[in-house]
Amino acid sequence: MICERCKQQPASVHYTEIINNQKRQMHLCEACAKEAQKAFEAGPTLNLKHFLAGLMGPAIAQETPTDARPFRCESCGLTEEMFGKYGLLGCGECYRNYERLAPLLRRIHGSTRHTGKVPQRSRKKYRWVQEVERLRAELQEAVEKEKFERAAELRDEIRALESRLT
Amino acid sequence: MSFKEAVQNPYSPWMDDAAPETDVVISSRARLARSLADFPFPHHLSPDKAERVIQRVALAVRETEFSARFGDTEMVRLAELTPVERGMLVEKHLISPDFVMRNHASYQYKGLALTADERLSIMVNEEDHLRIQCLYPGLQVTAAARDADEADTLLEETLDFAFSDRIGYLTACPTNVGTGLRASVMLHLPALVLLGRVKDILTAASRLGLTVRGLFGEGTESVGHLFQMSNQVTLGMSENDIAKNLDSITRQIIEQERAAREQLREQMPVVLRDRVSRAFGILRHAYVLSTDEAMRLLSDVRLGVGMGLIKGVAPRLLSELMVKTRSTYLAKMSGRQLSPPERGELRARVVRQALGNISADDGE
């Protein structure tokens, strides 16, 4: 077989492309194949950033409620357009737009819930949050049973814990 | 602290061949992405906030508990290094190629903390505020993940990382959110490539949630038969499961590669021996070598060494030559940028000097 581009050298590179079930074949010599590859590489490349932005695009919009406000982070001002440009979020607070991001996360990871490590500091914080909730319930009970001395103690404990939480 | 050493010496401890499964797995890496709460991500950061991030991390690695575990760790800004020195750190895989690009933050606000044994490095203000990375020789994914986890736990004593109880550690790119863990192995798969089986295996790996790419060059046409395989998913799996999954699939690929090598030995012993010995001969005697040719030949020699066909050459020497034959090292060696013909000549000289004096036994 002779190279179909220069029609001189024997074809040693056979390239098959299938786009939308349309099959196209090319038989090239080594030199022409290199040229063709260069032309191919010079074209627009699909990088991760564009890919992510695409995932946030119209297809996703259908999965999100139609009355959803446009994505904009209150904290750093990142908009959907900016995310589309860089494929990066602006700050941790951007993740508060969870409803908009959840479909994207599901597509990337197949999951939307973290099951791994929890930072030590947060672990303590979560324990405190839980402890405050428990004390509140106890306080409620103490007030109902008119155990005011105990209620005062509990109130102080809650205040102390809450001051550590902020 | 040995930053000078790290940018001078082409050898790094991850090249050590006295580690598990080094005939197929060259190195294992675990990388954790972490962000500081209350700071925008690096690409959104003002210079004074970027400066505060770097100072906070510099203080955190100086904490006594941290240095008791990982040794004295000093923070260097990329601006303090020459372009060639930055390039050396990239070639030694201690920092990412992305890190030396002019993006996210200027060199003044990009920091690197590196331990003396080069096993732990922390990039500051890369895509995320912190990229904690542990690099081990051979197949030691779980050990690398454990070390990165320990470093993270110690840093967390003084740094407040952005974390959500629903989606875990928050990162600039949604592909890293959750554990922030990217575990990877560098594989040398010459026999699977020669037998045309590498594509099937890599496709299978991608179905199991792993990404594979050629280390140099793209896709399966990797120059030097080197592939990097890493986990795709960071959310919804625990750190332990991610590391174990990569470890167990890597072990299966190791078995496949070893079986392919034995098949080559049995079915085409002369072709195999000719290939590795010819490569060894060219490397020992050539006066001009291109990067690609050097990578290819080094790969063939590594295969020969791994199969006992070439004796007297340590695999670590070949890993070191992978760095030494790169343009960056050659520029560092000669103290200036070289023209391509000059590079080809110097590259061949470096290789001759490294391999020429070895009284190698070709196993006949």
mmCIF file of C-alpha atoms in Angstrom, chain A residues 52 76 78 82-83 87-92 95 98 104-105 108-109 111-122 126, chain B residues 40-41 43-44 127 149 152-153 156-157 160 163 165-175 177-178 234-237 239:
data_model
loop_
_atom_site.group_PDB
_atom_site.id
_atom_site.type_symbol
_atom_site.label_atom_id
_atom_site.label_comp_id
_atom_site.label_asym_id
_atom_site.label_seq_id
_atom_site.Cartn_x
_atom_site.Cartn_y
_atom_site.Cartn_z
ATOM 1 C CA LEU A 52 -15.046 20.175 34.042
ATOM 2 C CA CYS A 76 -14.907 35.016 47.088
ATOM 3 C CA LEU A 78 -16.412 33.209 41.971
ATOM 4 C CA MET A 82 -14.797 31.942 36.128
ATOM 5 C CA PHE A 83 -15.098 28.310 37.115
ATOM 6 C CA GLY A 87 -11.871 24.600 36.212
ATOM 7 C CA LEU A 88 -10.973 25.633 39.756
ATOM 8 C CA LEU A 89 -13.150 26.858 42.595
ATOM 9 C CA GLY A 90 -12.191 30.059 44.372
ATOM 10 C CA CYS A 91 -12.329 29.084 48.044
ATOM 11 C CA GLY A 92 -13.664 26.495 50.466
ATOM 12 C CA TYR A 95 -18.580 24.268 48.161
ATOM 13 C CA TYR A 98 -23.534 22.192 47.270
ATOM 14 C CA LEU A 104 -20.610 17.388 39.142
ATOM 15 C CA LEU A 105 -19.131 15.538 42.114
ATOM 16 C CA ILE A 108 -16.402 12.706 38.816
ATOM 17 C CA HIS A 109 -16.398 10.444 41.859
ATOM 18 C CA SER A 111 -20.265 9.653 45.216
ATOM 19 C CA THR A 112 -21.072 12.817 47.134
ATOM 20 C CA ARG A 113 -20.143 11.774 50.644
ATOM 21 C CA HIS A 114 -16.717 11.744 52.272
ATOM 22 C CA THR A 115 -15.943 8.545 54.151
ATOM 23 C CA GLY A 116 -12.261 9.089 54.899
ATOM 24 C CA LYS A 117 -10.160 10.924 57.442
ATOM 25 C CA VAL A 118 -11.628 13.630 59.671
ATOM 26 C CA PRO A 119 -9.240 16.279 61.009
ATOM 27 C CA GLN A 120 -8.447 16.007 64.715
ATOM 28 C CA ARG A 121 -9.596 19.558 65.327
ATOM 29 C CA SER A 122 -12.939 18.920 63.662
ATOM 30 C CA TYR A 126 -18.026 17.647 66.395
ATOM 31 C CA PRO B 40 -9.110 31.713 49.058
ATOM 32 C CA PHE B 41 -7.443 29.023 46.952
ATOM 33 C CA HIS B 43 -5.135 31.044 42.083
ATOM 34 C CA HIS B 44 -7.474 33.519 43.818
ATOM 35 C CA GLU B 127 -3.068 24.343 42.928
ATOM 36 C CA ASP B 149 -1.257 10.827 56.734
ATOM 37 C CA ASP B 152 -1.037 15.725 57.717
ATOM 38 C CA THR B 153 -1.985 14.889 61.304
ATOM 39 C CA GLU B 156 -3.170 19.887 61.520
ATOM 40 C CA GLU B 157 -1.989 20.586 65.083
ATOM 41 C CA ASP B 160 -6.741 24.760 60.228
ATOM 42 C CA PHE B 163 -13.018 20.568 55.745
ATOM 43 C CA ASP B 165 -18.240 16.851 57.135
ATOM 44 C CA ARG B 166 -20.190 16.021 54.007
ATOM 45 C CA ILE B 167 -17.540 16.190 51.267
ATOM 46 C CA GLY B 168 -14.340 16.059 53.280
ATOM 47 C CA TYR B 169 -11.205 18.087 52.594
ATOM 48 C CA LEU B 170 -11.955 20.985 50.280
ATOM 49 C CA THR B 171 -9.685 21.521 47.298
ATOM 50 C CA ALA B 172 -9.478 24.020 44.449
ATOM 51 C CA CYS B 173 -10.328 21.373 41.873
ATOM 52 C CA PRO B 174 -13.443 19.243 42.510
ATOM 53 C CA THR B 175 -11.515 16.195 41.228
ATOM 54 C CA VAL B 177 -12.125 16.846 47.020
ATOM 55 C CA GLY B 178 -12.811 14.316 49.805
ATOM 56 C CA THR B 234 -10.958 10.812 45.886
ATOM 57 C CA LEU B 235 -14.475 11.118 47.309
ATOM 58 C CA GLY B 236 -16.518 8.280 48.783
ATOM 59 C CA MET B 237 -13.576 5.961 49.419
ATOM 60 C CA GLU B 239 -7.664 6.653 52.254
#
